[in-house]
Coordinates of C-alpha atoms in Angstrom, one line a residue:
M20 CA 74.4 86.5 47.9
G21 CA 75.6 90.1 47.5
P22 CA 79.2 91.3 48.1
P23 CA 80.5 91.1 51.6
I24 CA 79.9 94.1 53.9
S25 CA 83.0 95.7 55.2
R26 CA 83.4 96.1 59.0
R27 CA 83.6 99.9 58.6
A28 CA 80.4 100.0 56.6
V29 CA 78.5 98.5 59.5
L30 CA 80.0 100.7 62.1
A31 CA 78.3 104.0 61.3
G32 CA 75.6 105.0 63.7
T33 CA 72.1 103.8 62.9
A34 CA 73.2 101.6 60.0
A35 CA 73.9 98.8 62.5
T36 CA 70.2 98.7 63.5
A37 CA 68.9 98.9 59.9
M38 CA 71.0 95.9 58.9
L39 CA 69.7 93.7 61.7
P40 CA 66.0 93.2 60.9
F41 CA 65.6 90.4 63.4
L42 CA 66.0 92.8 66.3
H43 CA 62.8 94.2 67.8
A44 CA 61.7 97.8 67.0
P45 CA 62.4 100.4 69.7
G46 CA 60.2 99.9 72.7
A47 CA 59.2 96.4 71.7
R48 CA 60.8 94.7 74.8
A49 CA 58.2 94.1 77.5
A50 CA 60.2 95.9 80.2
T51 CA 59.7 95.0 83.9
P52 CA 60.0 98.0 86.1
G53 CA 63.2 97.8 88.1
M54 CA 64.7 95.1 86.0
L55 CA 67.9 96.1 84.2
T56 CA 69.1 94.3 81.1
F57 CA 72.9 94.9 80.7
A58 CA 74.9 94.1 77.6
L59 CA 78.3 92.7 78.4
S60 CA 81.1 92.8 75.9
S61 CA 81.9 89.2 76.4
F62 CA 80.8 86.3 78.6
P63 CA 83.2 86.1 81.6
P64 CA 85.7 83.3 81.2
T65 CA 85.4 83.0 85.0
I66 CA 84.0 85.0 87.9
Q67 CA 86.4 83.4 90.4
P68 CA 86.7 86.2 92.8
W69 CA 90.5 86.6 93.0
A70 CA 91.3 85.9 89.3
N71 CA 91.8 88.5 86.6
S72 CA 89.9 87.4 83.5
G73 CA 89.0 90.7 81.9
T74 CA 86.7 93.7 82.3
A75 CA 83.3 91.9 81.8
A76 CA 84.2 89.5 84.5
A77 CA 85.3 92.3 86.8
T78 CA 82.0 94.1 86.3
V79 CA 80.0 91.0 87.3
K80 CA 82.3 90.5 90.3
L81 CA 81.5 94.0 91.4
M82 CA 77.8 93.0 91.5
I83 CA 78.5 90.0 93.7
Y84 CA 81.5 90.7 95.9
R85 CA 82.9 93.5 98.1
G86 CA 86.3 94.2 99.6
L87 CA 87.5 96.1 102.7
T88 CA 87.5 99.3 100.7
S89 CA 86.1 100.6 97.4
Y90 CA 85.4 103.8 95.5
G91 CA 82.6 106.4 95.6
P92 CA 81.0 107.9 92.5
D93 CA 83.6 110.7 92.6
G94 CA 86.4 108.1 92.5
A95 CA 87.5 108.8 96.2
L96 CA 88.6 105.8 98.2
R97 CA 85.9 104.8 100.7
G98 CA 85.2 102.2 103.3
E99 CA 83.3 99.2 102.2
L100 CA 83.3 96.1 104.5
A101 CA 85.7 98.2 106.6
E102 CA 84.1 101.3 108.1
S103 CA 87.5 102.8 108.9
W104 CA 91.3 102.1 108.7
S105 CA 94.4 103.6 110.2
R106 CA 98.2 103.1 110.3
L107 CA 99.9 100.9 112.9
G108 CA 103.5 102.0 113.0
T109 CA 105.3 101.7 109.7
E110 CA 104.4 98.1 108.7
G111 CA 100.8 97.8 110.0
W112 CA 97.3 98.7 109.1
E113 CA 94.2 98.3 111.3
F114 CA 90.8 97.9 109.6
R115 CA 87.6 98.2 111.7
L116 CA 84.8 96.2 110.1
R117 CA 81.3 97.4 109.8
D118 CA 78.2 95.3 110.6
A119 CA 77.9 93.5 107.3
N120 CA 76.6 90.1 106.1
F121 CA 77.7 87.6 103.5
Q122 CA 75.0 86.3 101.1
N123 CA 74.6 83.1 103.2
G124 CA 73.4 85.3 106.1
E125 CA 76.6 85.0 108.2
K126 CA 78.4 88.0 109.6
V127 CA 81.6 89.3 107.9
T128 CA 84.3 88.8 110.5
A129 CA 87.9 89.4 111.0
A130 CA 88.5 85.6 110.6
D131 CA 87.0 85.8 107.0
V132 CA 89.4 88.6 106.1
K133 CA 92.4 86.6 107.5
W134 CA 91.2 83.5 105.6
T135 CA 90.8 85.4 102.4
I136 CA 94.4 86.8 102.6
E137 CA 95.8 83.4 103.4
Q138 CA 94.0 81.8 100.4
I139 CA 95.2 84.5 98.0
A140 CA 98.8 84.1 99.3
A141 CA 98.8 80.3 99.3
E142 CA 101.6 78.4 97.5
R143 CA 99.3 77.0 94.8
S144 CA 97.2 80.1 94.5
T145 CA 96.7 81.6 91.0
A146 CA 95.2 84.9 92.4
Y147 CA 96.1 88.1 90.8
F148 CA 97.3 89.6 94.1
R149 CA 99.2 86.5 95.2
A150 CA 102.6 88.2 95.3
E151 CA 101.3 91.3 97.1
M152 CA 99.6 89.1 99.8
Q153 CA 102.7 87.0 100.2
G154 CA 104.3 90.3 101.4
V155 CA 101.9 90.1 104.4
A156 CA 103.9 89.0 107.5
R157 CA 100.8 88.3 109.7
V158 CA 97.2 89.1 110.2
D159 CA 95.9 89.6 113.8
T160 CA 92.3 89.4 114.7
P161 CA 91.9 90.7 118.3
D162 CA 88.1 90.6 117.9
E163 CA 85.5 89.9 115.3
R164 CA 85.4 93.4 114.0
T165 CA 89.1 94.3 114.1
V166 CA 91.7 93.2 111.6
R167 CA 95.4 94.1 111.8
I168 CA 97.5 93.5 108.7
Y169 CA 101.3 93.6 109.1
T170 CA 103.5 93.6 106.0
R171 CA 107.1 92.7 105.7
Q172 CA 107.9 96.2 104.6
P173 CA 105.9 99.5 104.7
V174 CA 103.1 99.5 102.1
A175 CA 101.5 103.0 101.9
T176 CA 99.0 101.7 99.2
L177 CA 97.5 98.7 101.1
P178 CA 94.1 100.4 101.5
I179 CA 94.1 100.9 97.7
W180 CA 95.0 97.2 97.2
M181 CA 92.0 96.3 99.3
A182 CA 89.7 98.2 96.9
S183 CA 90.6 96.1 93.9
Y184 CA 87.9 94.0 92.3
H185 CA 90.5 91.2 92.5
M186 CA 90.6 91.4 96.3
P187 CA 87.0 90.8 97.6
I188 CA 86.5 89.3 101.0
I189 CA 85.0 85.8 100.8
S190 CA 83.3 83.8 103.5
R191 CA 85.6 81.2 105.0
N192 CA 82.5 78.9 105.2
S193 CA 82.0 78.9 101.4
P194 CA 81.1 75.4 100.2
R195 CA 84.0 73.8 98.3
G196 CA 84.0 75.0 94.7
S197 CA 82.0 78.2 95.4
S198 CA 82.7 81.7 96.8
I199 CA 80.2 83.5 99.0
G200 CA 80.6 87.3 98.8
A201 CA 78.9 90.3 100.4
G202 CA 78.0 92.3 97.4
P203 CA 74.6 93.9 96.5
F204 CA 73.5 91.2 94.1
I205 CA 73.3 87.4 94.2
L206 CA 74.0 85.3 91.1
K207 CA 70.9 83.1 90.7
R208 CA 71.6 81.3 87.4
Q209 CA 73.7 81.5 84.3
E210 CA 73.5 80.1 80.8
R211 CA 77.1 79.5 80.0
G212 CA 78.3 81.7 77.2
V213 CA 75.0 83.6 77.0
S214 CA 73.7 85.3 80.1
L215 CA 73.8 85.7 83.9
E216 CA 70.8 86.6 86.1
L217 CA 71.2 88.3 89.4
E218 CA 68.7 89.4 92.1
P219 CA 69.2 91.8 95.0
F220 CA 70.7 90.7 98.3
A221 CA 68.3 91.8 101.0
G222 CA 71.0 91.7 103.7
Y223 CA 73.3 94.2 101.9
H224 CA 75.1 96.5 104.3
R225 CA 74.0 99.8 102.7
P226 CA 70.5 100.6 103.8
G227 CA 68.0 101.0 100.9
L228 CA 70.4 99.5 98.3
P229 CA 70.4 98.0 95.8
K230 CA 67.5 99.8 94.1
L231 CA 67.1 97.4 91.2
R232 CA 64.8 94.4 91.4
G233 CA 67.3 92.4 89.3
I234 CA 69.9 92.4 86.6
R235 CA 70.1 90.3 83.5
A236 CA 73.6 90.5 82.0
V237 CA 73.6 89.3 78.4
A238 CA 76.8 88.7 76.4
Y239 CA 77.0 90.6 73.1
A240 CA 80.4 89.7 71.8
D241 CA 79.8 91.6 68.5
E242 CA 80.1 95.3 69.3
N243 CA 77.7 96.3 66.5
L244 CA 75.0 93.9 67.8
R245 CA 75.5 95.5 71.3
V246 CA 74.8 99.0 69.9
A247 CA 71.9 97.8 67.8
A248 CA 70.3 96.1 70.9
L249 CA 70.5 99.3 72.8
R250 CA 69.0 101.4 70.0
A251 CA 66.2 98.8 69.5
G252 CA 65.3 98.9 73.2
D253 CA 66.3 95.3 73.8
V254 CA 68.9 96.3 76.5
D255 CA 69.0 99.2 78.9
L256 CA 72.8 99.7 79.3
I257 CA 75.9 98.6 77.4
E258 CA 79.6 98.6 78.2
Y259 CA 82.4 99.1 75.8
V260 CA 80.6 101.5 73.5
P261 CA 82.5 101.2 70.2
W262 CA 84.2 104.4 69.3
Q263 CA 82.7 104.7 65.8
A264 CA 79.2 104.7 67.4
M265 CA 79.7 107.3 70.1
D266 CA 78.7 110.3 68.0
A267 CA 75.4 108.7 66.9
I268 CA 74.6 107.6 70.4
A269 CA 75.4 111.0 71.9
A270 CA 73.0 112.6 69.3
D271 CA 70.2 110.2 70.1
A272 CA 67.6 111.9 72.4
A273 CA 66.5 108.5 73.8
L274 CA 70.0 107.6 74.9
K275 CA 72.8 108.8 77.2
L276 CA 76.5 108.4 76.7
E277 CA 79.1 108.6 79.5
T278 CA 82.7 108.6 78.5
V279 CA 86.0 109.1 80.5
D280 CA 89.6 109.0 79.4
G281 CA 91.6 106.6 81.5
A282 CA 92.0 103.3 79.7
F283 CA 94.9 102.8 77.4
M284 CA 96.4 100.4 74.8
F285 CA 99.9 98.9 74.9
L286 CA 102.1 96.2 73.7
L287 CA 103.6 93.3 75.7
F288 CA 106.5 91.0 74.9
N289 CA 107.5 87.4 75.5
A290 CA 111.1 87.8 76.9
T291 CA 111.7 84.1 77.6
R292 CA 113.4 83.7 74.2
P293 CA 115.0 85.9 71.5
P294 CA 114.5 88.4 70.1
F295 CA 112.4 90.2 72.7
N296 CA 114.7 89.3 75.6
D297 CA 116.8 92.2 74.2
A298 CA 115.8 95.7 75.3
R299 CA 117.1 97.1 72.0
V300 CA 114.5 95.1 70.1
R301 CA 111.7 96.1 72.5
K302 CA 112.8 99.7 72.1
A303 CA 112.8 99.4 68.3
V304 CA 109.2 98.3 68.5
A305 CA 108.4 101.3 70.7
H306 CA 109.8 103.7 68.2
A307 CA 108.2 102.0 65.1
I308 CA 104.6 103.0 65.9
K309 CA 102.8 106.0 64.5
R310 CA 100.4 106.6 67.4
D311 CA 98.4 109.4 65.7
E312 CA 97.3 106.9 63.0
L313 CA 96.3 104.4 65.8
V314 CA 94.1 107.0 67.4
R315 CA 92.3 107.7 64.1
A316 CA 92.1 104.1 62.9
A317 CA 91.1 102.3 66.1
F318 CA 89.4 105.0 68.1
F319 CA 88.0 107.4 65.5
G320 CA 89.9 110.3 67.1
R321 CA 88.5 109.7 70.6
G322 CA 91.9 109.2 72.3
S323 CA 95.5 110.5 72.3
P324 CA 99.0 109.2 71.7
L325 CA 100.8 107.5 74.6
M326 CA 104.6 107.6 74.3
Q327 CA 105.5 106.8 77.9
L328 CA 104.2 104.9 80.9
P329 CA 100.4 105.3 81.4
I330 CA 100.4 107.9 84.1
P331 CA 97.9 110.7 83.2
E332 CA 98.9 114.3 82.8
T333 CA 96.5 115.2 85.7
S334 CA 98.5 113.1 88.1
P335 CA 101.1 114.8 90.4
F336 CA 103.4 111.9 89.4
Y337 CA 103.2 112.7 85.7
N338 CA 106.7 113.2 84.2
R339 CA 106.4 115.7 81.3
E340 CA 110.1 115.2 80.4
F341 CA 109.2 111.7 79.1
H342 CA 106.1 112.6 77.2
D343 CA 107.7 111.6 73.9
G344 CA 110.0 109.0 75.3
W345 CA 108.9 106.4 72.7
R346 CA 108.1 108.8 69.8
Y347 CA 107.9 107.5 66.3
D348 CA 111.4 107.3 64.7
A349 CA 111.7 104.6 62.1
D350 CA 115.4 105.3 61.5
L351 CA 116.2 104.8 65.2
A352 CA 114.1 101.6 65.2
K353 CA 116.1 100.2 62.3
R354 CA 119.4 101.2 63.9
L355 CA 118.4 99.5 67.2
L356 CA 117.5 96.3 65.3
T357 CA 120.8 96.4 63.5
E358 CA 122.7 96.8 66.8
A359 CA 120.8 93.8 68.2
G360 CA 121.9 91.7 65.2
H361 CA 118.7 91.9 63.1
P362 CA 119.7 94.2 60.2
N363 CA 117.1 92.4 57.9
G364 CA 114.5 92.3 60.6
F365 CA 112.8 89.0 61.6
S366 CA 109.4 87.3 61.8
C367 CA 107.3 86.9 64.9
S368 CA 103.7 86.4 66.1
L369 CA 101.3 89.2 67.2
L370 CA 98.5 88.2 69.6
S371 CA 95.3 90.2 69.8
T372 CA 91.6 89.3 69.6
A373 CA 88.9 89.8 67.0
Q374 CA 86.2 90.0 69.7
Y375 CA 87.0 93.7 70.4
G376 CA 87.3 95.9 67.3
M377 CA 89.8 98.2 69.0
H378 CA 92.1 95.3 69.8
K379 CA 91.8 94.0 66.2
D380 CA 92.3 97.4 64.6
T381 CA 95.2 98.2 66.9
A382 CA 96.9 94.9 66.0
E383 CA 96.4 95.6 62.2
V384 CA 97.9 99.1 62.4
V385 CA 100.8 97.9 64.6
Q386 CA 101.4 95.1 62.1
Q387 CA 101.8 97.6 59.2
H388 CA 104.1 99.8 61.2
L389 CA 106.3 97.0 62.3
A390 CA 106.6 95.7 58.7
A391 CA 107.9 99.1 57.7
V392 CA 111.0 98.6 59.9
G393 CA 111.5 94.9 59.0
I394 CA 109.5 93.1 61.7
R395 CA 107.1 90.7 60.0
A396 CA 104.4 90.0 62.5
E397 CA 101.8 87.3 61.9
L398 CA 98.4 88.1 63.5
N399 CA 96.7 85.7 65.9
L400 CA 93.1 86.9 66.6
P401 CA 91.2 84.4 68.8
D402 CA 88.2 85.1 70.9
W403 CA 88.7 86.9 74.2
A404 CA 88.8 83.8 76.5
T405 CA 91.5 82.2 74.3
R406 CA 93.5 85.4 74.1
V407 CA 93.5 85.6 78.0
T408 CA 94.7 82.0 78.2
A409 CA 97.4 82.5 75.6
G410 CA 98.6 85.6 77.4
N411 CA 98.8 83.9 80.8
R412 CA 100.8 81.0 79.2
G413 CA 103.1 83.2 77.2
Q414 CA 102.0 81.8 73.9
Y415 CA 103.0 84.8 71.8
D416 CA 105.9 87.0 70.8
I417 CA 104.2 90.4 70.9
A418 CA 100.7 91.0 72.3
V419 CA 98.2 93.8 72.1
Q420 CA 96.6 94.7 75.4
G421 CA 94.1 97.3 76.6
T422 CA 92.9 98.1 80.1
A423 CA 93.0 100.8 82.8
A424 CA 95.4 101.0 85.7
D425 CA 94.4 99.3 89.0
S426 CA 94.0 102.7 90.6
N427 CA 94.7 106.4 90.1
D428 CA 97.8 106.0 92.2
P429 CA 101.1 105.4 90.3
D430 CA 101.4 102.1 92.0
G431 CA 98.3 101.2 90.0
I432 CA 100.5 100.4 87.0
A433 CA 102.7 98.0 88.9
N434 CA 100.9 94.9 87.7
F435 CA 101.7 95.9 84.1
I436 CA 105.5 96.4 84.6
D437 CA 106.6 94.4 87.6
G438 CA 108.1 91.2 86.2
S439 CA 108.6 89.7 89.6
L440 CA 104.9 89.0 89.8
A441 CA 103.3 85.7 88.8
P442 CA 102.6 85.3 85.0
S443 CA 99.6 87.3 83.8
Y444 CA 98.2 88.3 80.4
V445 CA 98.4 91.9 81.4
R446 CA 102.2 92.1 81.6
S447 CA 105.1 90.9 79.5
H448 CA 105.9 87.3 79.9
G449 CA 109.2 86.4 81.6
L450 CA 110.4 90.0 81.6
K451 CA 111.9 90.8 85.0
I452 CA 113.7 94.2 85.3
D453 CA 115.1 94.2 88.8
R454 CA 115.5 98.0 89.2
I455 CA 111.8 98.6 88.2
T456 CA 110.7 96.1 90.9
E457 CA 112.9 97.8 93.5
L458 CA 111.6 101.2 92.7
L459 CA 108.0 100.2 92.7
A460 CA 108.6 98.6 96.2
A461 CA 110.2 101.8 97.3
G462 CA 107.4 104.0 96.0
R463 CA 104.7 102.0 97.7
A464 CA 106.7 102.1 101.0
E465 CA 107.2 105.8 101.0
L466 CA 104.7 108.1 102.6
D467 CA 106.2 111.5 101.6
E468 CA 104.7 112.6 98.3
G469 CA 107.7 114.5 97.2
K470 CA 110.0 111.5 97.7
R471 CA 107.5 109.3 96.0
R472 CA 107.6 111.6 92.9
D473 CA 111.4 111.2 92.7
I474 CA 111.1 107.5 93.0
Y475 CA 108.6 107.2 90.2
R476 CA 110.5 109.6 88.0
E477 CA 113.6 107.3 88.2
M478 CA 111.3 104.3 87.6
E479 CA 109.9 105.8 84.4
Q480 CA 113.4 106.7 83.2
V481 CA 114.4 103.0 83.6
A482 CA 111.2 101.9 81.8
I483 CA 111.8 104.2 78.8
E484 CA 115.2 102.4 78.2
Q485 CA 114.2 98.9 79.2
V486 CA 110.7 98.9 77.8
P487 CA 108.6 96.5 80.0
L488 CA 105.7 97.5 77.8
V489 CA 105.1 99.9 74.9
G490 CA 102.5 102.6 75.5
L491 CA 100.3 103.2 72.4
T492 CA 97.3 105.3 73.0
W493 CA 95.0 106.6 75.7
R494 CA 91.4 105.9 74.8
S495 CA 88.0 107.2 75.7
Q496 CA 86.0 104.5 77.5
G497 CA 82.2 104.6 77.3
Y498 CA 78.9 103.3 78.7
A499 CA 75.6 104.0 77.0
M500 CA 72.1 103.7 78.3
R501 CA 68.5 104.5 77.8
R502 CA 67.3 107.8 79.3
Q503 CA 65.2 105.8 81.8
V504 CA 68.4 104.5 83.5
T505 CA 69.6 106.7 86.4
G506 CA 72.2 106.3 89.2
F507 CA 74.8 104.6 87.1
R508 CA 78.1 106.4 86.9
N509 CA 81.2 106.0 84.7
L510 CA 83.9 106.4 87.3
P511 CA 86.8 108.8 86.6
G512 CA 90.2 108.0 85.1
A513 CA 91.7 104.6 85.7
L514 CA 88.6 103.7 87.7
T515 CA 86.3 103.5 84.7
F516 CA 86.3 99.6 85.0
Y517 CA 85.1 100.0 88.6
S518 CA 81.8 101.6 87.3
G519 CA 80.0 98.3 88.2
L520 CA 80.1 99.5 91.8
T521 CA 77.3 101.9 90.9
F522 CA 74.9 99.2 90.0
E523 CA 73.9 99.3 93.6
T524 CA 72.5 102.9 93.1
T525 CA 71.2 102.3 89.6
E526 CA 67.4 102.5 88.8
V527 CA 65.5 101.9 85.6
A528 CA 61.9 103.1 84.9

């Protein structure tokens, strides 16, 4: 056996295909017209409709389920199971349902919407939006097509909440242990850990859609195999294009690359015990990271440093005054550690995953930077499903995380910084900063944009000092596909992970 091949050696363009002789030659797959083979970055830990278990799961959920609202190809909020919505005073919203069917043939009714909200808000619910739905005072259903949702306080962003892929409407008549949705595709079978097969739902509410005859979603946990399968013609479309392969894919005449900037990398903390229950220690970590190095090492230059909360510069709520709020300053980091009682540093664990190269690379660079200021972090790099479970349970000291905001509204980052919400792998464990929670609530209750800007500016000022998370980098997020694939769109900004919505308009020759 020859010497081991380094990860970086495999990453460059066509080399991945050349090193995998067992893959078919390009065009060898006997393609069936209208059938799309989609390479997932991981097999979903669960596709339970209201749970958050990662991007691959969310993409599959967007094939099967639909909510009251969703997003168009341009990223604009649009009606989905609701054809329209309007305010009712300050605490209410009325949604008028369209004529739509669940995949069991039954009509989508106001009673199903009410039941869905009640299930999410239930005492023993583990739903991602449980806390938000517990803020619903009541749901009225004056007729089968009208839903009136009243909240305990004004919520300007409730129509955006209803577009989340964690908030689909499910039939109240779903058999126990299953969830019947109203999306464009029906899950027919799955081979656990390997693949999922979906067929079109003939009763879908958008006439003429979906256009595909079916989708086979295959898990390629190894990012190099995912690229090689696309180049070999074994799959039609891949998610999570590895950054080191983007240039080669863009230069390949047989392929298309669609990238958007909107996802980001960040660090989370377990604040249930020392030392990360101390804001000075969290802030020391924030100032210990050389973000330019991270962009080069983990994303091959396809990204930019993030030294504040993840609100993009294009947003009217962006605060330029905080653009370097967590700038690299090793001396400041060491002073903060000394003030916190750790002049010689300390040891801790650093949770990430080896399943995504960008997570692993980010963790390795962060480990080096922390060591330089005296924080000795031991890496824990399990598979993605294990990493999600560990994050939900708080089984870490520091954790690397990467995702996009829940929406392009500033309230879309609430789930990453609001410690009053139920434990989740996407936010710091046991870290409740009351003022941030109060300001987030005030921001979502305010209708005047100028007043909202002032609220979110104060919120970010508090966050810079209290450090509910550490922003690391913005990153380019890509999908790649064969030229024969049309109608699929990488949605803009924070909505990149909602791109699965466009499977309904996708075609493949």
